[in-house]
Amino acid sequence: MKTDTEYEKLIRQEIRSLEPYRSPAFDCRIKLDLNESPFDIPAELKDRIYEKARGLNWHRYHDEFEPVLKKQLAEHDSHLTEGVLIGNGSNALIFHALLASVGAGDAVVFPEPTFSLYRQNVTVLGGNPAAFRLREKDFSLDEEQAVALVEKSRAAAVVLCSPNNPTGNRIPNAAIERIAGSTEALIIVDEAYMHFAEDSAFELLAKYPNLILLRTFSKAFGLAGLRFGYALCAPELAHEIVKVQLPHHVSFFTQLAALTMLEEPLLVEERVAEIKRGRRYLQERLAHLPGIRPLASETNFILIECGEKPAAEVFNGLLKLGVLIRNVSGYPGLSRYLRITVGKPAENEALIAALEEVL
Ligand SMILES: Cc1ncc(COP(=O)(O)O)c(C=O)c1O
């Protein structure tokens, strides 16, 4: 039996200092905490996926789907097939993009508050997280500050979340362009929420060879449980990043499901429209609650500022009533804030009713 200190020696110091990335697991009547789609895949579509999977040999690897899926994704997004990468969720692609570009001690620049996985991944890789703050008044990004930090830290990569989790706002393309054009560092733009936004950074791809856009099927497409994401970049960049990906990394089942969802653009469109309607409804109702300030959002969630009542008290009050949202008050600069995922109409109403009771 090894002693605790002997186990410690097996693991790098930067890993030992981390907490695992886990979402708090609460069993709740209404779950508005993880920015998932409120809509499951229709039974008929699930059957179509099962049918395709049933006919395959499960004891074989199935690499034949990857080129087909990449081609379909390229068509879907009007990009080159050779410039598409796939992964087990866009989280895997964040890691792969960083793994390919960041060496021990390399700086990676990103604004905060943002998705906490970026800092975690950079630390795991032995890189150096070089974070700067979004503007306090509206969580907008000061691109000159970003450019200066990229230069000063000699960053190997920059991670920009647009629209940003958890603030909900998009980084204007002019700001992304200013940063991408100022450096040879890899610019990773996480567009997990782009379906709910007014614009994306896609138009910049052709102009900036150091840019990679990450997208996911976990939000608008409703496939979070199957884990599928993809990246768009220059073919030369994809050709390099693919080398850090593990063999047969995305299961054939997930790939079949992604291919099936790509056959259903109208379903995705309708659901995005329904979520945007829910967002408008929530914005309006939240704005009328005492002491609550909802922020504008280009995502499927809304960040709210709590006035008099501490955010943790509001969060716990809702939890007691069976409504789970995300307590982001521990994020840098967000001590008074909570994040709410847009749900189905009945869930949104239940949230408002519960908030009225708690406040
Ligand atoms: C900014 C951001 N990127 C990526 C993800 C996760 O995406 P995936 O499920 O594709 O790994 C999330 C999930 O909440 C997110 O907020």
Coordinates of C-alpha atoms and ligand atoms in Angstrom, one line a residue:
M1 CA 0.0 0.0 0.0
K2 CA 1.4 3.4 -1.0
T3 CA 1.2 6.3 1.5
D4 CA -0.5 9.6 0.5
T5 CA 2.8 11.3 -0.2
E6 CA 3.9 8.4 -2.5
Y7 CA 0.7 8.8 -4.5
E8 CA 1.3 12.5 -4.7
K9 CA 4.7 11.8 -6.3
L10 CA 2.9 10.0 -9.1
I11 CA 0.9 13.1 -10.2
R12 CA 2.2 16.5 -11.4
Q13 CA 1.9 19.3 -9.0
E14 CA -0.4 21.4 -11.2
I15 CA -2.9 18.5 -11.4
R16 CA -2.9 17.9 -7.7
S17 CA -3.7 21.6 -7.1
L18 CA -6.9 21.3 -9.2
E19 CA -10.5 20.4 -8.4
P20 CA -12.2 18.1 -11.0
Y21 CA -14.6 19.9 -13.3
R22 CA -18.0 18.6 -12.2
S23 CA -21.4 20.2 -12.3
P24 CA -23.0 20.0 -8.9
A25 CA -25.6 17.1 -9.1
F26 CA -28.9 18.0 -7.5
D27 CA -32.1 16.1 -8.2
C28 CA -34.6 18.7 -9.1
R29 CA -38.1 19.1 -10.5
I30 CA -37.0 21.9 -12.8
K31 CA -33.5 21.9 -14.1
L32 CA -32.3 25.1 -15.6
D33 CA -28.6 24.9 -14.6
L34 CA -26.5 23.5 -17.5
N35 CA -27.6 25.4 -20.6
E36 CA -28.9 22.2 -22.2
S37 CA -31.7 22.2 -24.7
P38 CA -35.0 21.7 -22.9
F39 CA -36.2 19.5 -25.8
D40 CA -35.3 15.9 -26.1
I41 CA -34.8 14.2 -29.5
P42 CA -38.2 13.1 -30.9
A43 CA -38.9 9.3 -30.5
E44 CA -39.1 8.9 -34.3
L45 CA -35.6 10.3 -34.7
K46 CA -34.3 8.2 -31.9
D47 CA -35.7 5.1 -33.6
R48 CA -34.1 6.1 -36.9
I49 CA -30.7 6.3 -35.1
Y50 CA -31.3 3.0 -33.3
E51 CA -32.2 1.3 -36.6
K52 CA -29.0 2.5 -38.2
A53 CA -26.9 1.4 -35.2
R54 CA -28.7 -2.0 -34.9
G55 CA -27.5 -3.0 -38.4
L56 CA -23.8 -2.4 -37.7
N57 CA -21.2 -4.7 -36.3
W58 CA -20.5 -3.3 -32.8
H59 CA -17.3 -5.3 -32.4
R60 CA -15.7 -3.3 -35.2
Y61 CA -14.3 0.2 -35.3
H62 CA -16.3 2.4 -37.6
D63 CA -14.0 5.0 -39.1
E64 CA -16.1 5.1 -42.3
F65 CA -18.5 7.7 -40.8
E66 CA -16.0 10.4 -40.0
P67 CA -15.3 11.6 -43.6
V68 CA -19.1 11.6 -44.4
L69 CA -19.9 13.5 -41.2
K70 CA -17.1 16.0 -41.9
K71 CA -18.4 16.5 -45.4
Q72 CA -22.0 17.1 -44.1
L73 CA -20.8 19.5 -41.5
A74 CA -18.7 21.4 -44.1
E75 CA -21.8 21.7 -46.3
H76 CA -24.0 22.7 -43.4
D77 CA -21.6 25.5 -42.5
S78 CA -20.3 26.4 -46.1
H79 CA -16.8 25.5 -45.2
L80 CA -14.1 23.2 -46.6
T81 CA -14.3 19.5 -45.6
E82 CA -10.6 19.4 -44.9
G83 CA -11.0 22.3 -42.4
V84 CA -13.5 20.4 -40.2
L85 CA -12.5 18.5 -37.0
I86 CA -14.9 16.4 -34.9
G87 CA -14.8 15.6 -31.1
N88 CA -16.7 14.3 -28.1
G89 CA -18.4 17.5 -27.4
S90 CA -16.7 20.9 -28.1
N91 CA -15.0 20.5 -24.7
A92 CA -12.8 17.8 -26.3
L93 CA -11.9 20.2 -29.1
I94 CA -11.0 23.0 -26.7
F95 CA -8.6 20.6 -25.2
H96 CA -7.3 19.3 -28.5
A97 CA -6.7 22.8 -29.9
L98 CA -4.8 23.8 -26.7
L99 CA -2.9 20.5 -26.6
A100 CA -1.7 21.1 -30.1
S101 CA -0.6 24.7 -29.4
V102 CA 0.4 25.1 -25.8
G103 CA 3.7 23.8 -24.4
A104 CA 4.8 23.8 -20.7
G105 CA 5.0 27.4 -19.4
D106 CA 3.3 28.9 -22.5
A107 CA 0.8 31.7 -21.8
V108 CA -2.9 31.4 -22.9
V109 CA -4.9 34.6 -22.8
F110 CA -8.6 34.7 -22.1
P111 CA -11.1 37.1 -20.6
E112 CA -12.9 36.5 -17.3
P113 CA -15.6 35.8 -16.2
T114 CA -15.9 33.0 -18.8
F115 CA -16.3 29.2 -19.1
S116 CA -14.1 27.8 -16.3
L117 CA -12.9 24.9 -18.4
Y118 CA -10.4 27.1 -20.3
R119 CA -8.4 27.8 -17.2
Q120 CA -8.6 24.2 -16.1
N121 CA -7.4 22.9 -19.5
V122 CA -4.5 25.3 -19.7
T123 CA -3.4 24.3 -16.2
V124 CA -3.6 20.6 -17.0
L125 CA -1.4 21.2 -19.9
G126 CA 1.2 22.9 -17.8
G127 CA 0.5 26.2 -19.5
N128 CA 0.1 29.6 -17.9
P129 CA -3.4 31.1 -17.7
A130 CA -3.1 34.8 -18.5
A131 CA -6.6 36.1 -17.7
F132 CA -7.9 39.6 -17.9
R133 CA -11.2 41.1 -16.8
L134 CA -14.1 41.9 -19.0
R135 CA -15.3 45.5 -18.4
E136 CA -17.2 45.7 -15.1
K137 CA -20.1 47.8 -16.4
D138 CA -21.3 45.6 -19.2
F139 CA -18.9 42.6 -19.5
S140 CA -17.7 43.8 -22.8
L141 CA -14.2 43.0 -23.9
D142 CA -11.4 45.6 -24.2
E143 CA -9.6 44.4 -27.3
E144 CA -6.7 46.7 -26.7
Q145 CA -6.1 45.2 -23.3
A146 CA -6.3 41.7 -24.9
V147 CA -3.8 42.7 -27.6
A148 CA -1.4 44.1 -25.0
L149 CA -1.6 41.0 -22.8
V150 CA -1.1 38.7 -25.8
E151 CA 2.0 40.6 -26.8
K152 CA 3.4 40.9 -23.2
S153 CA 2.8 37.3 -22.3
R154 CA 3.9 36.0 -25.7
A155 CA 0.8 34.0 -25.7
A156 CA 0.7 30.7 -27.6
A157 CA -3.1 30.8 -27.7
V158 CA -6.1 33.0 -27.0
V159 CA -9.5 31.6 -26.0
L160 CA -12.6 33.8 -26.7
C161 CA -16.1 32.5 -25.8
S162 CA -18.6 34.2 -28.0
P163 CA -21.4 34.5 -27.0
N164 CA -19.8 34.3 -23.6
N165 CA -20.8 31.9 -20.9
P166 CA -21.9 33.1 -18.3
T167 CA -22.4 36.7 -19.3
G168 CA -24.5 36.0 -22.5
N169 CA -23.0 38.7 -24.7
R170 CA -21.1 38.3 -28.0
I171 CA -17.7 39.6 -28.7
P172 CA -18.0 41.8 -31.8
N173 CA -16.2 40.5 -34.9
A174 CA -14.2 43.7 -35.1
A175 CA -12.7 42.9 -31.6
I176 CA -11.9 39.3 -32.6
E177 CA -10.4 40.6 -35.8
R178 CA -8.2 43.1 -34.0
I179 CA -6.9 40.4 -31.7
A180 CA -6.4 37.7 -34.5
G181 CA -4.6 40.2 -36.7
S182 CA -2.2 41.3 -33.9
T183 CA -0.6 37.9 -33.3
E184 CA 0.4 34.6 -34.6
A185 CA -1.0 32.8 -31.6
L186 CA -3.9 30.4 -32.1
I187 CA -7.2 32.2 -31.6
I188 CA -9.8 29.7 -30.4
V189 CA -13.4 31.1 -30.6
D190 CA -15.9 28.9 -28.7
E191 CA -19.2 29.4 -30.4
A192 CA -21.2 26.9 -28.4
Y193 CA -24.2 29.3 -28.3
M194 CA -24.0 30.8 -31.8
H195 CA -27.4 29.5 -32.8
F196 CA -29.0 31.8 -30.4
A197 CA -26.9 34.8 -31.5
E198 CA -27.3 37.5 -34.1
D199 CA -23.9 36.8 -35.8
S200 CA -20.8 34.5 -35.6
A201 CA -17.1 35.0 -36.4
F202 CA -17.4 32.7 -39.4
E203 CA -16.7 35.5 -41.9
L204 CA -13.2 35.9 -40.3
L205 CA -12.1 32.3 -41.0
A206 CA -11.1 33.0 -44.6
K207 CA -9.0 36.0 -43.5
Y208 CA -7.2 34.7 -40.4
P209 CA -5.4 31.4 -40.7
N210 CA -4.8 31.4 -36.9
L211 CA -8.5 31.2 -36.1
I212 CA -10.4 28.1 -35.1
L213 CA -14.2 28.1 -34.3
L214 CA -15.7 25.5 -32.0
R215 CA -19.3 24.5 -32.3
T216 CA -21.5 22.0 -30.5
F217 CA -24.5 19.7 -30.9
S218 CA -25.2 20.0 -27.1
K219 CA -27.3 23.2 -27.2
A220 CA -29.4 24.0 -30.3
F221 CA -29.3 20.4 -31.5
G222 CA -30.2 18.9 -28.1
L223 CA -27.6 16.1 -28.1
A224 CA -25.7 17.0 -24.9
G225 CA -25.9 13.4 -23.6
L226 CA -24.3 11.9 -26.8
R227 CA -21.3 14.3 -26.7
F228 CA -20.7 15.8 -30.2
G229 CA -18.9 19.0 -31.2
Y230 CA -16.9 20.1 -34.2
A231 CA -14.4 22.8 -35.2
L232 CA -13.9 24.9 -38.3
C233 CA -10.5 26.2 -39.3
A234 CA -8.0 26.3 -42.2
P235 CA -7.3 22.8 -43.6
E236 CA -3.6 23.2 -42.7
L237 CA -4.5 23.8 -39.0
A238 CA -7.0 20.8 -39.0
H239 CA -4.2 18.7 -40.5
E240 CA -2.0 19.4 -37.5
I241 CA -4.6 19.4 -34.7
V242 CA -6.0 16.0 -35.8
K243 CA -2.7 14.5 -34.8
V244 CA -3.5 15.0 -31.1
Q245 CA -6.8 13.2 -31.3
L246 CA -7.1 9.6 -30.2
P247 CA -7.9 6.8 -32.6
H248 CA -11.6 6.2 -33.2
H249 CA -12.4 8.8 -30.6
V250 CA -16.0 9.6 -31.4
S251 CA -18.3 6.6 -31.2
F252 CA -20.2 5.5 -34.3
F253 CA -23.4 5.9 -32.4
T254 CA -22.7 9.6 -31.7
Q255 CA -21.7 10.1 -35.3
L256 CA -24.9 8.5 -36.6
A257 CA -26.9 10.7 -34.3
A258 CA -25.1 13.8 -35.5
L259 CA -25.7 12.8 -39.1
T260 CA -29.4 12.2 -38.4
M261 CA -29.7 15.6 -36.7
L262 CA -28.2 17.2 -39.8
E263 CA -31.1 15.8 -41.8
E264 CA -33.5 17.8 -39.6
P265 CA -32.6 21.5 -40.0
L266 CA -36.3 22.6 -39.6
L267 CA -36.6 20.9 -36.2
V268 CA -33.4 22.6 -35.0
E269 CA -34.6 25.9 -36.4
E270 CA -38.1 25.6 -34.7
R271 CA -36.5 24.7 -31.4
V272 CA -34.1 27.6 -31.5
A273 CA -37.0 29.9 -32.3
E274 CA -38.9 28.5 -29.3
I275 CA -36.0 29.0 -27.0
K276 CA -35.6 32.6 -28.2
R277 CA -39.3 33.2 -27.4
G278 CA -38.7 31.7 -24.0
R279 CA -35.7 34.0 -23.5
R280 CA -37.8 37.1 -24.4
Y281 CA -40.6 36.0 -22.0
L282 CA -38.1 35.5 -19.2
Q283 CA -36.3 38.8 -19.8
E284 CA -39.6 40.6 -19.5
R285 CA -40.8 38.8 -16.4
L286 CA -37.4 38.9 -14.7
A287 CA -37.1 42.7 -15.3
H288 CA -40.3 43.2 -13.2
L289 CA -39.1 41.2 -10.2
P290 CA -38.0 43.3 -7.2
G291 CA -34.2 43.7 -7.1
I292 CA -33.5 41.5 -10.2
R293 CA -31.7 42.8 -13.2
P294 CA -31.6 40.4 -16.2
L295 CA -28.7 41.1 -18.6
A296 CA -29.2 41.0 -22.4
S297 CA -28.4 37.6 -23.8
E298 CA -27.5 36.1 -27.2
T299 CA -27.6 32.6 -25.7
N300 CA -30.0 30.1 -24.3
F301 CA -29.4 31.4 -20.8
I302 CA -29.8 34.7 -18.9
L303 CA -27.5 36.1 -16.3
I304 CA -29.3 38.0 -13.5
E305 CA -27.9 40.4 -11.0
C306 CA -29.5 40.1 -7.5
G307 CA -30.0 43.4 -5.6
E308 CA -30.6 43.2 -1.9
K309 CA -30.8 39.5 -1.4
P310 CA -27.5 37.7 -1.7
A311 CA -27.2 35.5 -4.8
A312 CA -26.6 32.3 -2.7
E313 CA -29.7 33.0 -0.7
V314 CA -31.8 33.3 -3.9
F315 CA -30.2 30.2 -5.3
N316 CA -30.9 28.1 -2.2
G317 CA -34.4 29.4 -1.9
L318 CA -35.1 28.2 -5.5
L319 CA -33.5 24.9 -4.8
K320 CA -35.8 24.3 -1.8
L321 CA -38.7 24.9 -4.2
G322 CA -37.3 22.3 -6.6
V323 CA -35.9 24.8 -9.2
L324 CA -32.2 24.4 -10.0
I325 CA -30.3 27.2 -11.7
R326 CA -26.6 27.9 -11.7
N327 CA -24.9 29.7 -8.8
V328 CA -22.1 31.6 -10.6
S329 CA -21.5 34.0 -7.6
G330 CA -18.0 32.4 -7.2
Y331 CA -16.9 33.5 -10.6
P332 CA -14.6 36.5 -10.8
G333 CA -16.6 39.7 -10.7
L334 CA -20.0 37.9 -10.4
S335 CA -20.6 37.8 -6.6
R336 CA -24.1 39.1 -7.0
Y337 CA -25.0 37.0 -10.1
L338 CA -27.0 33.8 -11.0
R339 CA -27.4 32.1 -14.3
I340 CA -30.7 30.7 -15.6
T341 CA -31.1 28.4 -18.6
V342 CA -34.1 29.1 -20.7
G343 CA -36.5 26.1 -20.4
K344 CA -39.8 25.0 -21.8
P345 CA -42.7 27.6 -21.4
A346 CA -44.0 25.7 -18.3
E347 CA -40.5 25.6 -16.7
N348 CA -40.0 29.3 -17.3
E349 CA -43.3 30.1 -15.6
A350 CA -42.5 27.8 -12.7
L351 CA -39.1 29.6 -12.3
I352 CA -40.8 33.0 -12.2
A353 CA -43.4 31.8 -9.7
A354 CA -40.6 30.3 -7.5
L355 CA -38.5 33.5 -7.8
E356 CA -41.6 35.6 -6.7
E357 CA -41.9 33.4 -3.6
V358 CA -38.2 33.6 -2.8
L359 CA -37.6 37.3 -3.3
Ligands
LIG1 C1 -18.8 28.0 -23.6 C2 -19.1 26.5 -23.6 N1 -18.4 25.8 -24.5 C3 -18.6 24.4 -24.5 C4 -19.6 23.8 -23.7 C5 -19.8 22.4 -23.7 O1 -20.0 21.9 -24.9 P1 -20.0 20.3 -25.2 O2 -21.1 19.7 -24.6 O3 -20.0 20.4 -26.7 O4 -18.7 19.7 -24.8 C6 -20.3 24.6 -22.9 C7 -21.3 23.9 -22.0 O5 -22.0 24.4 -21.2 C8 -20.1 26.0 -22.8 O6 -20.8 26.7 -22.0

